[in-house]
mmCIF file with all atom_site columns, C-alpha atoms in Angstrom:
data_model
loop_
_atom_site.group_PDB
_atom_site.id
_atom_site.type_symbol
_atom_site.label_atom_id
_atom_site.label_alt_id
_atom_site.label_comp_id
_atom_site.label_asym_id
_atom_site.label_entity_id
_atom_site.label_seq_id
_atom_site.pdbx_PDB_ins_code
_atom_site.Cartn_x
_atom_site.Cartn_y
_atom_site.Cartn_z
_atom_site.occupancy
_atom_site.B_iso_or_equiv
_atom_site.pdbx_formal_charge
_atom_site.auth_seq_id
_atom_site.auth_comp_id
_atom_site.auth_asym_id
_atom_site.auth_atom_id
_atom_site.pdbx_PDB_model_num
ATOM 1   C CA . MET A 1 1   ? 59.333  -120.451 -15.992 1.00 0.00 ? 1   MET A CA 1
ATOM 2   C CA . GLU A 1 2   ? 59.943  -118.738 -12.638 1.00 0.00 ? 2   GLU A CA 1
ATOM 3   C CA . VAL A 1 3   ? 61.578  -120.488 -9.680  1.00 0.00 ? 3   VAL A CA 1
ATOM 4   C CA . ILE A 1 4   ? 62.731  -119.622 -6.167  1.00 0.00 ? 4   ILE A CA 1
ATOM 5   C CA . LEU A 1 5   ? 66.400  -120.475 -5.651  1.00 0.00 ? 5   LEU A CA 1
ATOM 6   C CA . LEU A 1 6   ? 67.189  -122.596 -2.602  1.00 0.00 ? 6   LEU A CA 1
ATOM 7   C CA . GLU A 1 7   ? 70.928  -121.938 -2.961  1.00 0.00 ? 7   GLU A CA 1
ATOM 8   C CA . ARG A 1 8   ? 73.185  -119.576 -4.834  1.00 0.00 ? 8   ARG A CA 1
ATOM 9   C CA . ILE A 1 9   ? 73.530  -120.598 -8.496  1.00 0.00 ? 9   ILE A CA 1
ATOM 10  C CA . GLU A 1 10  ? 76.396  -119.094 -10.458 1.00 0.00 ? 10  GLU A CA 1
ATOM 11  C CA . ASN A 1 11  ? 75.278  -116.704 -13.202 1.00 0.00 ? 11  ASN A CA 1
ATOM 12  C CA . LEU A 1 12  ? 71.667  -117.128 -12.085 1.00 0.00 ? 12  LEU A CA 1
ATOM 13  C CA . GLY A 1 13  ? 71.029  -115.658 -8.654  1.00 0.00 ? 13  GLY A CA 1
ATOM 14  C CA . GLN A 1 14  ? 71.276  -115.728 -4.883  1.00 0.00 ? 14  GLN A CA 1
ATOM 15  C CA . ILE A 1 15  ? 69.417  -117.920 -2.415  1.00 0.00 ? 15  ILE A CA 1
ATOM 16  C CA . GLY A 1 16  ? 65.799  -116.763 -2.073  1.00 0.00 ? 16  GLY A CA 1
ATOM 17  C CA . GLU A 1 17  ? 65.704  -114.895 -5.390  1.00 0.00 ? 17  GLU A CA 1
ATOM 18  C CA . THR A 1 18  ? 62.913  -115.488 -7.865  1.00 0.00 ? 18  THR A CA 1
ATOM 19  C CA . VAL A 1 19  ? 64.409  -115.933 -11.324 1.00 0.00 ? 19  VAL A CA 1
ATOM 20  C CA . LYS A 1 20  ? 63.158  -116.880 -14.756 1.00 0.00 ? 20  LYS A CA 1
ATOM 21  C CA . VAL A 1 21  ? 64.732  -119.969 -16.339 1.00 0.00 ? 21  VAL A CA 1
ATOM 22  C CA . ARG A 1 22  ? 64.118  -122.277 -19.258 1.00 0.00 ? 22  ARG A CA 1
ATOM 23  C CA . PRO A 1 23  ? 61.451  -124.902 -18.418 1.00 0.00 ? 23  PRO A CA 1
ATOM 24  C CA . GLY A 1 24  ? 63.767  -127.750 -19.365 1.00 0.00 ? 24  GLY A CA 1
ATOM 25  C CA . PHE A 1 25  ? 66.540  -126.456 -17.090 1.00 0.00 ? 25  PHE A CA 1
ATOM 26  C CA . ALA A 1 26  ? 64.095  -126.232 -14.216 1.00 0.00 ? 26  ALA A CA 1
ATOM 27  C CA . ARG A 1 27  ? 62.498  -129.640 -14.750 1.00 0.00 ? 27  ARG A CA 1
ATOM 28  C CA . ASN A 1 28  ? 65.702  -131.538 -15.528 1.00 0.00 ? 28  ASN A CA 1
ATOM 29  C CA . TYR A 1 29  ? 68.092  -129.918 -13.056 1.00 0.00 ? 29  TYR A CA 1
ATOM 30  C CA . LEU A 1 30  ? 66.928  -127.268 -10.593 1.00 0.00 ? 30  LEU A CA 1
ATOM 31  C CA . LEU A 1 31  ? 63.762  -128.934 -9.322  1.00 0.00 ? 31  LEU A CA 1
ATOM 32  C CA . PRO A 1 32  ? 64.906  -132.592 -9.098  1.00 0.00 ? 32  PRO A CA 1
ATOM 33  C CA . GLN A 1 33  ? 68.208  -131.510 -7.510  1.00 0.00 ? 33  GLN A CA 1
ATOM 34  C CA . ARG A 1 34  ? 66.221  -129.465 -4.956  1.00 0.00 ? 34  ARG A CA 1
ATOM 35  C CA . LYS A 1 35  ? 68.063  -126.331 -5.897  1.00 0.00 ? 35  LYS A CA 1
ATOM 36  C CA . ALA A 1 36  ? 64.852  -124.420 -6.523  1.00 0.00 ? 36  ALA A CA 1
ATOM 37  C CA . LEU A 1 37  ? 61.083  -124.401 -6.039  1.00 0.00 ? 37  LEU A CA 1
ATOM 38  C CA . ARG A 1 38  ? 58.374  -123.355 -8.459  1.00 0.00 ? 38  ARG A CA 1
ATOM 39  C CA . ALA A 1 39  ? 57.578  -119.691 -7.839  1.00 0.00 ? 39  ALA A CA 1
ATOM 40  C CA . THR A 1 40  ? 54.161  -120.002 -6.210  1.00 0.00 ? 40  THR A CA 1
ATOM 41  C CA . ALA A 1 41  ? 52.725  -118.119 -3.235  1.00 0.00 ? 41  ALA A CA 1
ATOM 42  C CA . GLY A 1 42  ? 52.718  -121.305 -1.177  1.00 0.00 ? 42  GLY A CA 1
ATOM 43  C CA . ASN A 1 43  ? 56.346  -122.116 -1.976  1.00 0.00 ? 43  ASN A CA 1
ATOM 44  C CA . ARG A 1 44  ? 57.397  -118.535 -1.227  1.00 0.00 ? 44  ARG A CA 1
ATOM 45  C CA . ALA A 1 45  ? 55.773  -118.742 2.194   1.00 0.00 ? 45  ALA A CA 1
ATOM 46  C CA . ALA A 1 46  ? 57.412  -122.134 2.836   1.00 0.00 ? 46  ALA A CA 1
ATOM 47  C CA . PHE A 1 47  ? 60.794  -120.759 1.807   1.00 0.00 ? 47  PHE A CA 1
ATOM 48  C CA . GLU A 1 48  ? 60.526  -117.785 4.143   1.00 0.00 ? 48  GLU A CA 1
ATOM 49  C CA . ARG A 1 49  ? 59.714  -120.111 7.048   1.00 0.00 ? 49  ARG A CA 1
ATOM 50  C CA . ASP A 1 50  ? 62.841  -122.172 6.253   1.00 0.00 ? 50  ASP A CA 1
ATOM 51  C CA . ARG A 1 51  ? 65.123  -119.330 5.131   1.00 0.00 ? 51  ARG A CA 1
ATOM 52  C CA . ASP A 1 52  ? 67.404  -119.413 8.186   1.00 0.00 ? 52  ASP A CA 1
ATOM 53  C CA . ARG A 1 53  ? 67.902  -123.168 7.916   1.00 0.00 ? 53  ARG A CA 1
ATOM 54  C CA . LEU A 1 54  ? 68.510  -123.052 4.160   1.00 0.00 ? 54  LEU A CA 1
ATOM 55  C CA . GLU A 1 55  ? 71.053  -120.245 4.479   1.00 0.00 ? 55  GLU A CA 1
ATOM 56  C CA . ALA A 1 56  ? 72.856  -122.124 7.262   1.00 0.00 ? 56  ALA A CA 1
ATOM 57  C CA . GLU A 1 57  ? 72.987  -125.274 5.106   1.00 0.00 ? 57  GLU A CA 1
ATOM 58  C CA . ASP A 1 58  ? 74.345  -123.295 2.165   1.00 0.00 ? 58  ASP A CA 1
ATOM 59  C CA . LEU A 1 59  ? 77.040  -121.762 4.379   1.00 0.00 ? 59  LEU A CA 1
ATOM 60  C CA . LYS A 1 60  ? 78.050  -125.234 5.573   1.00 0.00 ? 60  LYS A CA 1
ATOM 61  C CA . ARG A 1 61  ? 78.264  -126.509 1.984   1.00 0.00 ? 61  ARG A CA 1
ATOM 62  C CA . ARG A 1 62  ? 80.524  -123.586 1.132   1.00 0.00 ? 62  ARG A CA 1
ATOM 63  C CA . THR A 1 63  ? 82.724  -124.164 4.182   1.00 0.00 ? 63  THR A CA 1
ATOM 64  C CA . ASP A 1 64  ? 83.036  -127.868 3.364   1.00 0.00 ? 64  ASP A CA 1
ATOM 65  C CA . ALA A 1 65  ? 83.880  -127.050 -0.245  1.00 0.00 ? 65  ALA A CA 1
ATOM 66  C CA . GLU A 1 66  ? 86.600  -124.612 0.788   1.00 0.00 ? 66  GLU A CA 1
ATOM 67  C CA . ALA A 1 67  ? 88.102  -127.238 3.106   1.00 0.00 ? 67  ALA A CA 1
ATOM 68  C CA . LEU A 1 68  ? 88.295  -129.759 0.233   1.00 0.00 ? 68  LEU A CA 1
ATOM 69  C CA . SER A 1 69  ? 89.567  -127.313 -2.380  1.00 0.00 ? 69  SER A CA 1
ATOM 70  C CA . SER A 1 70  ? 93.215  -127.587 -1.270  1.00 0.00 ? 70  SER A CA 1
ATOM 71  C CA . ARG A 1 71  ? 93.192  -131.281 -2.221  1.00 0.00 ? 71  ARG A CA 1
ATOM 72  C CA . ILE A 1 72  ? 92.097  -130.439 -5.765  1.00 0.00 ? 72  ILE A CA 1
ATOM 73  C CA . GLU A 1 73  ? 93.646  -127.056 -6.605  1.00 0.00 ? 73  GLU A CA 1
ATOM 74  C CA . GLY A 1 74  ? 96.278  -127.360 -9.337  1.00 0.00 ? 74  GLY A CA 1
ATOM 75  C CA . LEU A 1 75  ? 95.731  -131.086 -9.796  1.00 0.00 ? 75  LEU A CA 1
ATOM 76  C CA . ASN A 1 76  ? 96.929  -132.650 -13.061 1.00 0.00 ? 76  ASN A CA 1
ATOM 77  C CA . VAL A 1 77  ? 95.053  -135.650 -14.430 1.00 0.00 ? 77  VAL A CA 1
ATOM 78  C CA . VAL A 1 78  ? 96.063  -137.683 -17.479 1.00 0.00 ? 78  VAL A CA 1
ATOM 79  C CA . MET A 1 79  ? 93.432  -139.023 -19.870 1.00 0.00 ? 79  MET A CA 1
ATOM 80  C CA . ILE A 1 80  ? 94.690  -141.573 -22.422 1.00 0.00 ? 80  ILE A CA 1
ATOM 81  C CA . ARG A 1 81  ? 92.767  -141.526 -25.708 1.00 0.00 ? 81  ARG A CA 1
ATOM 82  C CA . GLN A 1 82  ? 93.289  -142.659 -29.295 1.00 0.00 ? 82  GLN A CA 1
ATOM 83  C CA . ALA A 1 83  ? 93.796  -139.842 -31.780 1.00 0.00 ? 83  ALA A CA 1
ATOM 84  C CA . GLY A 1 84  ? 94.993  -139.101 -35.295 1.00 0.00 ? 84  GLY A CA 1
ATOM 85  C CA . ASP A 1 85  ? 98.210  -137.308 -36.247 1.00 0.00 ? 85  ASP A CA 1
ATOM 86  C CA . SER A 1 86  ? 96.243  -134.053 -36.390 1.00 0.00 ? 86  SER A CA 1
ATOM 87  C CA . GLY A 1 87  ? 95.535  -134.331 -32.658 1.00 0.00 ? 87  GLY A CA 1
ATOM 88  C CA . GLN A 1 88  ? 91.808  -134.916 -33.112 1.00 0.00 ? 88  GLN A CA 1
ATOM 89  C CA . LEU A 1 89  ? 90.465  -137.578 -30.758 1.00 0.00 ? 89  LEU A CA 1
ATOM 90  C CA . TYR A 1 90  ? 88.576  -140.536 -32.154 1.00 0.00 ? 90  TYR A CA 1
ATOM 91  C CA . GLY A 1 91  ? 86.315  -140.239 -29.125 1.00 0.00 ? 91  GLY A CA 1
ATOM 92  C CA . SER A 1 92  ? 86.154  -137.507 -26.485 1.00 0.00 ? 92  SER A CA 1
ATOM 93  C CA . VAL A 1 93  ? 86.728  -136.688 -22.818 1.00 0.00 ? 93  VAL A CA 1
ATOM 94  C CA . SER A 1 94  ? 83.477  -135.889 -21.019 1.00 0.00 ? 94  SER A CA 1
ATOM 95  C CA . ALA A 1 95  ? 82.651  -134.153 -17.747 1.00 0.00 ? 95  ALA A CA 1
ATOM 96  C CA . ARG A 1 96  ? 81.967  -137.586 -16.258 1.00 0.00 ? 96  ARG A CA 1
ATOM 97  C CA . ASP A 1 97  ? 85.432  -138.815 -17.320 1.00 0.00 ? 97  ASP A CA 1
ATOM 98  C CA . ILE A 1 98  ? 87.073  -135.806 -15.680 1.00 0.00 ? 98  ILE A CA 1
ATOM 99  C CA . ALA A 1 99  ? 84.989  -136.175 -12.510 1.00 0.00 ? 99  ALA A CA 1
ATOM 100 C CA . GLU A 1 100 ? 86.055  -139.818 -12.162 1.00 0.00 ? 100 GLU A CA 1
ATOM 101 C CA . ALA A 1 101 ? 89.741  -139.023 -12.793 1.00 0.00 ? 101 ALA A CA 1
ATOM 102 C CA . VAL A 1 102 ? 89.823  -136.131 -10.311 1.00 0.00 ? 102 VAL A CA 1
ATOM 103 C CA . SER A 1 103 ? 87.943  -138.207 -7.718  1.00 0.00 ? 103 SER A CA 1
ATOM 104 C CA . ALA A 1 104 ? 90.439  -141.055 -8.053  1.00 0.00 ? 104 ALA A CA 1
ATOM 105 C CA . LYS A 1 105 ? 93.496  -138.810 -7.748  1.00 0.00 ? 105 LYS A CA 1
ATOM 106 C CA . SER A 1 106 ? 92.260  -136.434 -5.032  1.00 0.00 ? 106 SER A CA 1
ATOM 107 C CA . GLU A 1 107 ? 90.118  -138.918 -3.067  1.00 0.00 ? 107 GLU A CA 1
ATOM 108 C CA . VAL A 1 108 ? 87.404  -136.247 -3.067  1.00 0.00 ? 108 VAL A CA 1
ATOM 109 C CA . LEU A 1 109 ? 84.025  -137.256 -4.479  1.00 0.00 ? 109 LEU A CA 1
ATOM 110 C CA . ILE A 1 110 ? 83.504  -135.176 -7.618  1.00 0.00 ? 110 ILE A CA 1
ATOM 111 C CA . GLU A 1 111 ? 80.235  -135.424 -9.511  1.00 0.00 ? 111 GLU A CA 1
ATOM 112 C CA . ARG A 1 112 ? 79.703  -134.702 -13.188 1.00 0.00 ? 112 ARG A CA 1
ATOM 113 C CA . ALA A 1 113 ? 77.707  -131.578 -12.271 1.00 0.00 ? 113 ALA A CA 1
ATOM 114 C CA . HIS A 1 114 ? 80.777  -130.187 -10.480 1.00 0.00 ? 114 HIS A CA 1
ATOM 115 C CA . VAL A 1 115 ? 82.793  -130.089 -13.721 1.00 0.00 ? 115 VAL A CA 1
ATOM 116 C CA . ALA A 1 116 ? 82.405  -126.800 -15.596 1.00 0.00 ? 116 ALA A CA 1
ATOM 117 C CA . LEU A 1 117 ? 82.760  -128.120 -19.139 1.00 0.00 ? 117 LEU A CA 1
ATOM 118 C CA . ASP A 1 118 ? 80.676  -126.547 -21.909 1.00 0.00 ? 118 ASP A CA 1
ATOM 119 C CA . LYS A 1 119 ? 81.401  -129.365 -24.362 1.00 0.00 ? 119 LYS A CA 1
ATOM 120 C CA . PRO A 1 120 ? 83.455  -132.575 -24.400 1.00 0.00 ? 120 PRO A CA 1
ATOM 121 C CA . ILE A 1 121 ? 87.195  -132.295 -25.081 1.00 0.00 ? 121 ILE A CA 1
ATOM 122 C CA . LYS A 1 122 ? 87.989  -133.627 -28.552 1.00 0.00 ? 122 LYS A CA 1
ATOM 123 C CA . THR A 1 123 ? 91.664  -132.758 -29.021 1.00 0.00 ? 123 THR A CA 1
ATOM 124 C CA . LEU A 1 124 ? 94.982  -133.795 -27.523 1.00 0.00 ? 124 LEU A CA 1
ATOM 125 C CA . GLY A 1 125 ? 96.789  -131.384 -25.255 1.00 0.00 ? 125 GLY A CA 1
ATOM 126 C CA . LEU A 1 126 ? 96.512  -129.554 -21.956 1.00 0.00 ? 126 LEU A CA 1
ATOM 127 C CA . HIS A 1 127 ? 93.033  -128.308 -21.058 1.00 0.00 ? 127 HIS A CA 1
ATOM 128 C CA . ALA A 1 128 ? 92.321  -126.073 -18.055 1.00 0.00 ? 128 ALA A CA 1
ATOM 129 C CA . VAL A 1 129 ? 89.043  -127.072 -16.405 1.00 0.00 ? 129 VAL A CA 1
ATOM 130 C CA . ARG A 1 130 ? 87.179  -125.616 -13.408 1.00 0.00 ? 130 ARG A CA 1
ATOM 131 C CA . ILE A 1 131 ? 85.727  -127.824 -10.697 1.00 0.00 ? 131 ILE A CA 1
ATOM 132 C CA . ARG A 1 132 ? 82.875  -126.139 -8.819  1.00 0.00 ? 132 ARG A CA 1
ATOM 133 C CA . LEU A 1 133 ? 82.150  -127.730 -5.462  1.00 0.00 ? 133 LEU A CA 1
ATOM 134 C CA . HIS A 1 134 ? 79.965  -124.715 -4.630  1.00 0.00 ? 134 HIS A CA 1
ATOM 135 C CA . ALA A 1 135 ? 78.815  -121.649 -6.528  1.00 0.00 ? 135 ALA A CA 1
ATOM 136 C CA . ASP A 1 136 ? 81.424  -119.606 -4.618  1.00 0.00 ? 136 ASP A CA 1
ATOM 137 C CA . VAL A 1 137 ? 84.198  -122.214 -4.706  1.00 0.00 ? 137 VAL A CA 1
ATOM 138 C CA . GLY A 1 138 ? 85.826  -122.911 -8.078  1.00 0.00 ? 138 GLY A CA 1
ATOM 139 C CA . ILE A 1 139 ? 89.068  -124.900 -8.351  1.00 0.00 ? 139 ILE A CA 1
ATOM 140 C CA . GLY A 1 140 ? 91.339  -125.170 -11.369 1.00 0.00 ? 140 GLY A CA 1
ATOM 141 C CA . VAL A 1 141 ? 92.664  -128.516 -12.608 1.00 0.00 ? 141 VAL A CA 1
ATOM 142 C CA . MET A 1 142 ? 94.684  -129.424 -15.701 1.00 0.00 ? 142 MET A CA 1
ATOM 143 C CA . VAL A 1 143 ? 93.460  -132.235 -17.941 1.00 0.00 ? 143 VAL A CA 1
ATOM 144 C CA . ASN A 1 144 ? 96.331  -133.711 -19.961 1.00 0.00 ? 144 ASN A CA 1
ATOM 145 C CA . VAL A 1 145 ? 94.859  -135.622 -22.915 1.00 0.00 ? 145 VAL A CA 1
ATOM 146 C CA . ALA A 1 146 ? 97.415  -137.830 -24.664 1.00 0.00 ? 146 ALA A CA 1
ATOM 147 C CA . ARG A 1 147 ? 97.814  -141.096 -26.578 1.00 0.00 ? 147 ARG A CA 1
ATOM 148 C CA . SER A 1 148 ? 100.246 -142.527 -24.042 1.00 0.00 ? 148 SER A CA 1
ATOM 149 C CA . GLU A 1 149 ? 101.798 -141.823 -20.655 1.00 0.00 ? 149 GLU A CA 1
ATOM 150 C CA . ALA A 1 150 ? 105.032 -140.907 -22.450 1.00 0.00 ? 150 ALA A CA 1
ATOM 151 C CA . GLU A 1 151 ? 103.260 -138.345 -24.624 1.00 0.00 ? 151 GLU A CA 1
ATOM 152 C CA . ALA A 1 152 ? 101.477 -136.955 -21.568 1.00 0.00 ? 152 ALA A CA 1
ATOM 153 C CA . GLU A 1 153 ? 104.868 -136.469 -19.882 1.00 0.00 ? 153 GLU A CA 1
ATOM 154 C CA . ILE A 1 154 ? 106.217 -134.645 -22.950 1.00 0.00 ? 154 ILE A CA 1
ATOM 155 C CA . GLN A 1 155 ? 103.187 -132.340 -23.013 1.00 0.00 ? 155 GLN A CA 1
ATOM 156 C CA . SER A 1 156 ? 103.476 -131.705 -19.283 1.00 0.00 ? 156 SER A CA 1
ATOM 157 C CA . VAL A 1 157 ? 107.134 -130.685 -19.596 1.00 0.00 ? 157 VAL A CA 1
ATOM 158 C CA . ALA A 1 158 ? 106.520 -128.593 -22.727 1.00 0.00 ? 158 ALA A CA 1
ATOM 159 C CA . GLY A 1 159 ? 103.396 -126.987 -21.266 1.00 0.00 ? 159 GLY A CA 1
ATOM 160 C CA . ARG A 1 160 ? 101.536 -127.441 -24.551 1.00 0.00 ? 160 ARG A CA 1
ATOM 161 C CA . THR A 1 161 ? 100.422 -129.914 -27.186 1.00 0.00 ? 161 THR A CA 1
ATOM 162 C CA . VAL A 1 162 ? 103.364 -131.545 -28.971 1.00 0.00 ? 162 VAL A CA 1
ATOM 163 C CA . SER A 1 163 ? 102.646 -132.857 -32.466 1.00 0.00 ? 163 SER A CA 1
ATOM 164 C CA . VAL A 1 164 ? 103.688 -136.294 -33.673 1.00 0.00 ? 164 VAL A CA 1
ATOM 165 C CA . GLU A 1 165 ? 106.232 -134.733 -36.046 1.00 0.00 ? 165 GLU A CA 1
ATOM 166 C CA . GLU A 1 166 ? 107.704 -132.621 -33.264 1.00 0.00 ? 166 GLU A CA 1
ATOM 167 C CA . GLN A 1 167 ? 107.924 -135.665 -30.988 1.00 0.00 ? 167 GLN A CA 1
ATOM 168 C CA . ARG A 1 168 ? 109.740 -137.502 -33.789 1.00 0.00 ? 168 ARG A CA 1
ATOM 169 C CA . ARG A 1 169 ? 112.235 -134.644 -34.153 1.00 0.00 ? 169 ARG A CA 1
ATOM 170 C CA . MET A 1 170 ? 112.753 -134.551 -30.381 1.00 0.00 ? 170 MET A CA 1
ATOM 171 C CA . ALA A 1 171 ? 113.404 -138.312 -30.329 1.00 0.00 ? 171 ALA A CA 1
ATOM 172 C CA . GLU A 1 172 ? 115.893 -138.024 -33.217 1.00 0.00 ? 172 GLU A CA 1
ATOM 173 C CA . ALA A 1 173 ? 117.665 -135.124 -31.501 1.00 0.00 ? 173 ALA A CA 1
ATOM 174 C CA . ALA A 1 174 ? 117.873 -137.075 -28.241 1.00 0.00 ? 174 ALA A CA 1
ATOM 175 C CA . GLU A 1 175 ? 119.221 -140.126 -30.092 1.00 0.00 ? 175 GLU A CA 1
ATOM 176 C CA . SER A 1 176 ? 121.803 -137.980 -31.886 1.00 0.00 ? 176 SER A CA 1
ATOM 177 C CA . GLU A 1 177 ? 122.897 -136.455 -28.575 1.00 0.00 ? 177 GLU A CA 1
ATOM 178 C CA . VAL A 1 178 ? 123.307 -139.904 -27.024 1.00 0.00 ? 178 VAL A CA 1
ATOM 179 C CA . THR A 1 179 ? 125.348 -141.036 -30.042 1.00 0.00 ? 179 THR A CA 1
ATOM 180 C CA . GLU A 1 180 ? 127.658 -138.010 -29.743 1.00 0.00 ? 180 GLU A CA 1
ATOM 181 C CA . ILE A 1 181 ? 128.163 -138.687 -26.036 1.00 0.00 ? 181 ILE A CA 1
ATOM 182 C CA . LEU A 1 182 ? 128.984 -142.340 -26.719 1.00 0.00 ? 182 LEU A CA 1
ATOM 183 C CA . GLU A 1 183 ? 131.399 -141.434 -29.519 1.00 0.00 ? 183 GLU A CA 1
ATOM 184 C CA . ALA A 1 184 ? 133.112 -138.847 -27.316 1.00 0.00 ? 184 ALA A CA 1
ATOM 185 C CA . THR A 1 185 ? 133.381 -141.376 -24.505 1.00 0.00 ? 185 THR A CA 1
ATOM 186 C CA . GLU A 1 186 ? 134.845 -144.016 -26.811 1.00 0.00 ? 186 GLU A CA 1
ATOM 187 C CA . ALA A 1 187 ? 137.298 -141.479 -28.226 1.00 0.00 ? 187 ALA A CA 1
ATOM 188 C CA . GLY A 1 188 ? 138.368 -140.545 -24.718 1.00 0.00 ? 188 GLY A CA 1
ATOM 189 C CA . GLU A 1 189 ? 138.839 -144.164 -23.730 1.00 0.00 ? 189 GLU A CA 1
ATOM 190 C CA . ALA A 1 190 ? 140.847 -144.814 -26.884 1.00 0.00 ? 190 ALA A CA 1
ATOM 191 C CA . ALA A 1 191 ? 143.098 -141.846 -26.103 1.00 0.00 ? 191 ALA A CA 1
ATOM 192 C CA . VAL A 1 192 ? 143.662 -143.145 -22.583 1.00 0.00 ? 192 VAL A CA 1
ATOM 193 C CA . ASP A 1 193 ? 144.536 -146.612 -23.935 1.00 0.00 ? 193 ASP A CA 1
ATOM 194 C CA . THR A 1 194 ? 147.011 -145.131 -26.441 1.00 0.00 ? 194 THR A CA 1
ATOM 195 C CA . ALA A 1 195 ? 148.661 -143.066 -23.736 1.00 0.00 ? 195 ALA A CA 1
ATOM 196 C CA . ALA A 1 196 ? 148.937 -146.139 -21.521 1.00 0.00 ? 196 ALA A CA 1
ATOM 197 C CA . ILE A 1 197 ? 150.552 -148.144 -24.335 1.00 0.00 ? 197 ILE A CA 1
ATOM 198 C CA . ASP A 1 198 ? 153.008 -145.343 -25.043 1.00 0.00 ? 198 ASP A CA 1
ATOM 199 C CA . THR A 1 199 ? 153.934 -145.137 -21.371 1.00 0.00 ? 199 THR A CA 1
ATOM 200 C CA . ALA A 1 200 ? 154.430 -148.915 -21.200 1.00 0.00 ? 200 ALA A CA 1
ATOM 201 C CA . GLU A 1 201 ? 156.655 -148.867 -24.258 1.00 0.00 ? 201 GLU A CA 1
ATOM 202 C CA . GLU A 1 202 ? 158.764 -146.064 -22.811 1.00 0.00 ? 202 GLU A CA 1
ATOM 203 C CA . ASP A 1 203 ? 159.175 -147.982 -19.563 1.00 0.00 ? 203 ASP A CA 1
ATOM 204 C CA . THR A 1 204 ? 160.243 -151.095 -21.510 1.00 0.00 ? 204 THR A CA 1
ATOM 205 C CA . ALA A 1 205 ? 162.804 -149.143 -23.545 1.00 0.00 ? 205 ALA A CA 1
ATOM 206 C CA . SER A 1 206 ? 164.273 -147.716 -20.389 1.00 0.00 ? 206 SER A CA 1
#
């Protein structure tokens, strides 16, 4: 099916171009979203009459998107999900989930269509995702999928997925370190007490 693009579409074409697309893509997305017109002589003539206005509107959308991008660029959002020890989620994180999380944190309205996600996220860890407010404006965000806020913090610090076994080893190492510090502190205090007793005894003998 051929359509006339009313705005630039990434990996498809520029505004005003006639391109061939799958019928379902045209009917379910391009046409209802008013991003394209059916490629007919009448629609081509109508487009040419409105070209200046359409190009001006597209430029404004791009300018607005660029102005908002600084509030989103580099954003980290945490998604809490249940998962097995292998890191496989029992559910998934969808484009809609990410859009809602980014909207809440950035206070910028993000729609599901803005999230460039080929398929839902189904594993724990850090996932780089692009938010496209305009075909020419793509912003990177990090989606941190974890079973708890504590696990999300560990993954954020490590910069990668941390397995349950590795988290257990880290907890044991931290506990061991705390124990050593406490034992060293107690030993130091005991030494100070002994020295004080010895000094007191010497003073008494004198």
